[in-house]
């Protein structure tokens, strides 16, 4: 641990993992704690959030778990309130919650379209809505705002070979929400950046029947092979790759970086052209 986030308080929304292994939020919460942050592990799935918090505590880090549905204004207000009650400030918000439902505009049911928007976009909106006023107060008191990281996807800027209209549209909207929010709050030293992961090998992908069907006719091993073959580097990324990108954006090393779309994809978007 080199203490790149020493003294900072971080909320990671979606800090669990939907299955065994390392999702992006779980890895990010762990890396933040290893670098000295106090981490609030928020997730709809309390057991998953507790697993991440326990892992951090076992390593000697500081973390606690909170059950939060990011689509609920009240739940997000409660999350921020509990964070302030425990640690008194919020320096970092990592909006990692996201779901992917496969389907183009013709086959996608309207209620699925609406749910993906609620989870992927409204969730990040609500989290920023409640955290930014805290960061504004911090700026007024000490000149320090905070860092917000929105986890988008390369699906926001490219067709990745899988038709998921709602996923792509929500992530594209998240990019623009990131840019406009970054400009609006830059004077108060609140930085807002996006990470666009490429093809990552995470539990979310493993347990998505739609993705396994789209890539490998339901065979997960065939899906991994197909995804590896698409990437110029020859393999998918890992949750840790997203976590280390988030660490940079969260840290003071990125103090002059805002409104960025940081692509973490082994070169695949270059190949799509
Ligand atoms: N895995 C990939 O290949 C990939 C690629 C690009 C972008 N991403 C993005 O990275 C992020 C995380 O992906 P992951 O693979 O780690 O997924 P994951 O499913 O393992 O983790 C997401 C967590 O969010 C939680 N969650 C879902 N709905 C919630 C809600 N309403 N409120 C609170 N928590 C909720 C889940 O319980 C889960 O623990 C997502 O935003 C995803 O779109 C992933």
Coordinates of C-alpha atoms and ligand atoms in Angstrom, one line a residue:
X1 CA 0.0 0.0 0.0
X2 CA 1.4 3.4 -1.0
X3 CA -1.3 5.5 0.4
X4 CA -2.5 7.2 -2.8
X5 CA -5.9 7.7 -1.2
X6 CA -4.9 8.2 2.4
X7 CA -7.5 10.1 4.4
X8 CA -10.1 9.9 1.7
X9 CA -13.7 8.5 2.0
X10 CA -15.0 6.6 -1.0
X11 CA -18.5 5.3 -1.8
X12 CA -18.4 2.5 -4.3
X13 CA -22.0 1.8 -5.6
X14 CA -22.2 -1.7 -6.9
X15 CA -19.3 -2.9 -4.7
X16 CA -20.5 -6.5 -4.8
X17 CA -20.2 -9.1 -7.5
X18 CA -23.1 -11.0 -8.8
X19 CA -21.1 -14.3 -8.5
X20 CA -17.9 -15.7 -7.2
X21 CA -14.8 -13.9 -8.5
X22 CA -14.0 -10.3 -9.0
X23 CA -16.4 -7.8 -10.5
X24 CA -15.3 -4.2 -11.3
X25 CA -16.8 -2.7 -8.2
X26 CA -15.5 -5.3 -5.8
X27 CA -12.0 -4.9 -7.2
X28 CA -12.2 -1.1 -7.1
X29 CA -13.4 -1.0 -3.5
X30 CA -10.5 -3.3 -2.6
X31 CA -7.9 -1.2 -4.5
X32 CA -9.2 2.0 -2.9
X33 CA -8.9 0.5 0.6
X34 CA -5.4 -0.8 -0.1
X35 CA -4.4 2.8 -1.0
X36 CA -5.7 4.1 2.3
X37 CA -9.3 5.1 1.6
X38 CA -12.2 4.4 4.0
X39 CA -14.7 2.6 1.7
X40 CA -18.5 2.3 1.8
X41 CA -19.4 -0.8 -0.1
X42 CA -23.0 -0.2 -1.4
X43 CA -25.0 -2.8 -3.2
X44 CA -28.5 -4.0 -3.7
X45 CA -27.2 -7.4 -2.7
X46 CA -26.2 -6.9 1.0
X47 CA -24.5 -10.2 1.2
X48 CA -22.3 -9.3 -1.8
X49 CA -21.5 -5.9 -0.3
X50 CA -20.7 -7.5 3.1
X51 CA -18.4 -10.0 1.3
X52 CA -16.4 -7.1 -0.2
X53 CA -16.3 -5.2 3.1
X54 CA -15.1 -8.3 5.0
X55 CA -12.4 -9.0 2.4
X56 CA -11.1 -5.4 2.9
X57 CA -11.3 -5.6 6.7
X58 CA -9.4 -9.0 6.6
X59 CA -6.6 -7.2 4.7
X60 CA -6.5 -4.5 7.4
X61 CA -8.4 -1.9 5.5
X62 CA -11.5 0.1 6.6
X63 CA -14.9 -0.6 5.0
X64 CA -18.5 -1.1 5.8
X65 CA -21.4 -2.4 3.8
X66 CA -24.7 -0.7 3.1
X67 CA -27.7 -2.2 1.3
X68 CA -28.7 0.4 -1.3
X69 CA -30.9 0.3 -4.4
X70 CA -29.4 3.1 -6.5
X71 CA -32.7 3.6 -8.3
X72 CA -34.3 4.8 -5.1
X73 CA -33.9 8.5 -4.2
X74 CA -34.6 7.7 -0.5
X75 CA -32.1 4.8 -0.5
X76 CA -29.3 6.9 -2.0
X77 CA -30.0 9.8 0.4
X78 CA -29.8 7.2 3.3
X79 CA -26.5 5.9 1.9
X80 CA -24.9 9.3 1.8
X81 CA -26.3 10.2 5.2
X82 CA -24.9 7.0 6.7
X83 CA -21.5 7.8 5.1
X84 CA -21.5 11.2 6.6
X85 CA -22.6 9.9 10.0
X86 CA -19.7 7.4 10.0
X87 CA -16.9 9.3 8.3
X88 CA -18.0 12.9 8.0
X89 CA -17.2 13.4 4.3
X90 CA -17.3 12.0 0.8
X91 CA -14.2 12.5 -1.4
X92 CA -14.8 9.8 -4.0
X93 CA -17.9 8.4 -5.7
X94 CA -17.6 5.4 -8.0
X95 CA -20.8 4.7 -9.8
X96 CA -20.2 1.1 -10.9
X97 CA -23.8 -0.2 -10.9
X98 CA -24.8 -1.5 -14.3
X99 CA -26.9 -4.2 -16.0
X100 CA -26.8 -5.5 -19.5
X101 CA -29.9 -6.9 -21.2
X102 CA -29.3 -8.3 -24.6
X103 CA -31.7 -7.2 -27.4
X104 CA -32.1 -4.8 -30.2
X105 CA -34.9 -2.2 -30.4
X106 CA -37.3 -4.7 -32.0
X107 CA -37.1 -7.5 -29.6
X108 CA -36.4 -5.6 -26.4
X109 CA -39.6 -5.3 -24.2
X110 CA -40.3 -1.7 -23.2
X111 CA -40.2 -2.6 -19.5
X112 CA -36.7 -4.0 -19.9
X113 CA -35.7 -0.8 -21.7
X114 CA -37.1 1.3 -18.8
X115 CA -35.4 -0.9 -16.1
X116 CA -32.0 -0.6 -17.8
X117 CA -32.4 3.2 -17.9
X118 CA -33.4 3.3 -14.3
X119 CA -30.5 1.2 -13.1
X120 CA -27.7 2.4 -15.4
X121 CA -28.5 6.0 -15.7
X122 CA -31.0 7.2 -13.0
X123 CA -28.8 5.4 -10.5
X124 CA -25.7 7.4 -11.4
X125 CA -27.8 10.6 -11.5
X126 CA -29.2 10.1 -8.0
X127 CA -25.8 9.2 -6.5
X128 CA -24.3 12.4 -8.0
X129 CA -27.4 14.4 -6.9
X130 CA -26.8 13.5 -3.3
X131 CA -23.0 13.5 -3.3
X132 CA -22.3 16.7 -5.2
X133 CA -23.8 19.0 -2.5
X134 CA -21.5 17.3 0.1
X135 CA -18.5 17.9 -2.1
X136 CA -19.6 21.5 -2.6
X137 CA -19.6 22.1 1.1
X138 CA -16.2 20.5 1.4
X139 CA -14.9 22.9 -1.3
X140 CA -16.4 25.9 0.6
X141 CA -14.8 24.7 3.9
X142 CA -11.4 23.5 2.7
X143 CA -11.0 24.1 -1.1
X144 CA -11.3 20.4 -1.8
X145 CA -14.2 19.1 -3.8
X146 CA -14.0 15.4 -4.8
X147 CA -13.8 12.9 -7.6
X148 CA -16.7 11.1 -9.3
X149 CA -16.1 8.2 -11.5
X150 CA -18.9 6.9 -13.7
X151 CA -18.4 3.3 -15.1
X152 CA -19.6 3.4 -18.7
X153 CA -18.6 1.0 -21.4
X154 CA -17.1 0.9 -24.9
X155 CA -20.6 -0.1 -25.9
X156 CA -21.4 3.7 -25.5
X157 CA -19.2 4.5 -28.5
X158 CA -19.0 1.4 -30.6
X159 CA -21.1 -1.5 -31.8
X160 CA -19.4 -4.4 -30.0
X161 CA -21.0 -7.3 -31.9
X162 CA -23.8 -7.8 -29.4
X163 CA -27.1 -6.0 -29.9
X164 CA -28.0 -4.4 -26.6
X165 CA -29.8 -1.3 -27.5
X166 CA -30.7 -0.2 -23.9
X167 CA -27.2 -0.8 -22.5
X168 CA -25.5 1.1 -25.3
X169 CA -28.0 4.0 -25.0
X170 CA -27.7 4.3 -21.3
X171 CA -23.9 4.2 -21.3
X172 CA -23.8 6.9 -24.1
X173 CA -26.1 9.1 -22.0
X174 CA -23.9 8.5 -19.0
X175 CA -20.9 9.8 -21.0
X176 CA -22.7 13.0 -21.8
X177 CA -24.0 13.4 -18.3
X178 CA -20.4 13.0 -17.1
X179 CA -19.1 15.7 -19.5
X180 CA -21.8 18.3 -18.7
X181 CA -21.6 17.6 -14.9
X182 CA -17.8 17.9 -15.1
X183 CA -18.0 21.4 -16.7
X184 CA -20.7 22.6 -14.3
X185 CA -18.9 21.7 -11.1
X186 CA -15.3 22.2 -12.2
X187 CA -15.0 25.6 -10.4
X188 CA -15.7 23.8 -7.1
X189 CA -13.0 21.2 -7.8
X190 CA -15.4 18.4 -8.3
X191 CA -14.0 16.2 -11.0
X192 CA -16.3 13.9 -13.0
X193 CA -14.8 11.3 -15.3
X194 CA -16.0 8.1 -17.0
X195 CA -14.2 4.8 -17.5
X196 CA -15.1 2.9 -20.6
X197 CA -14.2 -0.8 -20.0
X198 CA -13.9 -3.1 -23.0
X199 CA -14.5 -6.8 -22.9
X200 CA -13.8 -7.8 -19.2
X201 CA -13.9 -11.2 -17.7
X202 CA -16.2 -10.7 -14.8
X203 CA -19.0 -12.6 -13.1
X204 CA -21.6 -10.3 -14.7
X205 CA -20.6 -11.5 -18.1
X206 CA -20.3 -15.1 -17.0
X207 CA -23.8 -15.2 -15.5
X208 CA -25.5 -13.3 -18.3
X209 CA -27.5 -16.0 -20.3
X210 CA -28.1 -13.4 -23.0
X211 CA -24.4 -12.7 -23.5
X212 CA -23.4 -16.4 -23.5
X213 CA -26.1 -17.0 -26.1
X214 CA -25.0 -14.1 -28.2
X215 CA -21.3 -15.1 -28.2
X216 CA -21.2 -18.8 -27.8
X217 CA -24.7 -20.3 -28.2
X218 CA -25.0 -20.6 -24.4
X219 CA -21.5 -22.1 -23.9
X220 CA -19.5 -19.9 -21.5
X221 CA -16.1 -21.3 -22.5
X222 CA -16.9 -20.6 -26.1
X223 CA -17.9 -17.0 -25.1
X224 CA -14.6 -16.4 -23.3
X225 CA -12.7 -17.7 -26.4
X226 CA -14.7 -15.5 -28.8
X227 CA -14.2 -12.4 -26.6
X228 CA -10.5 -13.1 -26.2
X229 CA -10.1 -13.4 -30.0
X230 CA -11.8 -10.0 -30.6
X231 CA -9.2 -8.0 -28.6
X232 CA -5.9 -6.8 -30.2
X233 CA -4.1 -7.8 -27.0
X234 CA -5.5 -11.3 -27.4
X235 CA -7.4 -11.5 -24.1
X236 CA -10.2 -9.9 -22.1
X237 CA -9.4 -7.5 -19.3
X238 CA -9.9 -8.1 -15.6
X239 CA -11.8 -6.2 -13.0
X240 CA -8.4 -5.0 -11.7
X241 CA -7.8 -3.1 -14.9
X242 CA -10.9 -1.1 -14.3
X243 CA -10.0 -0.7 -10.6
X244 CA -6.5 0.7 -11.3
X245 CA -8.0 3.2 -13.8
X246 CA -10.5 4.3 -11.2
X247 CA -7.6 4.6 -8.6
X248 CA -5.9 7.1 -10.9
X249 CA -9.0 9.2 -11.4
X250 CA -9.9 9.1 -7.7
X251 CA -6.4 10.2 -6.6
X252 CA -4.9 13.7 -6.5
X253 CA -2.6 12.6 -9.3
X254 CA -5.6 13.2 -11.6
X255 CA -6.4 16.7 -10.0
X256 CA -6.3 18.4 -13.5
X257 CA -8.4 15.7 -15.2
X258 CA -12.1 16.1 -15.7
X259 CA -14.8 15.2 -18.2
X260 CA -12.5 12.4 -19.6
X261 CA -13.7 9.1 -21.1
X262 CA -10.9 6.8 -20.1
X263 CA -11.0 3.7 -22.4
X264 CA -9.6 0.5 -20.8
X265 CA -10.0 -2.1 -23.5
X266 CA -6.8 -3.7 -24.8
X267 CA -7.1 -1.7 -28.0
X268 CA -10.5 -3.1 -29.2
X269 CA -12.2 0.2 -30.0
X270 CA -9.3 1.1 -32.3
X271 CA -10.0 -2.1 -34.2
X272 CA -13.7 -1.3 -34.6
X273 CA -12.6 1.9 -36.2
Ligands
LIG1 N1 -17.9 -6.9 -17.4 C1 -17.7 -6.2 -18.5 O1 -17.3 -6.8 -19.5 C2 -18.0 -4.8 -18.5 C3 -17.7 -4.0 -19.7 C4 -17.9 -2.7 -19.8 C5 -18.5 -2.1 -18.7 N2 -18.9 -2.8 -17.6 C6 -19.6 -2.1 -16.5 O2 -18.9 -2.3 -15.3 C7 -19.9 -2.2 -14.2 C8 -19.8 -3.4 -13.3 O3 -19.8 -4.5 -14.0 P1 -19.4 -5.9 -13.3 O4 -19.1 -6.8 -14.5 O5 -18.4 -5.7 -12.3 O6 -20.9 -6.3 -12.8 P2 -21.4 -7.0 -11.4 O7 -22.8 -7.4 -11.8 O8 -20.5 -8.1 -10.9 O9 -21.4 -5.9 -10.4 C9 -22.4 -4.9 -10.3 C10 -23.1 -4.9 -8.9 O10 -24.2 -4.0 -9.0 C11 -25.2 -4.4 -8.2 N3 -26.5 -3.8 -8.5 C12 -27.3 -4.2 -9.6 N4 -28.4 -3.4 -9.5 C13 -28.2 -2.6 -8.4 C14 -29.0 -1.5 -7.9 N5 -30.2 -1.2 -8.4 N6 -28.6 -0.9 -6.8 C15 -27.4 -1.2 -6.3 N7 -26.6 -2.2 -6.7 C16 -27.0 -2.8 -7.8 C17 -25.2 -5.9 -8.3 O11 -25.8 -6.6 -7.2 C18 -23.7 -6.2 -8.5 O12 -23.1 -6.6 -7.2 C19 -21.2 -2.0 -14.9 O13 -21.6 -0.7 -14.9 C20 -21.0 -2.5 -16.3 O14 -21.9 -2.0 -17.2 C21 -18.7 -4.1 -17.5

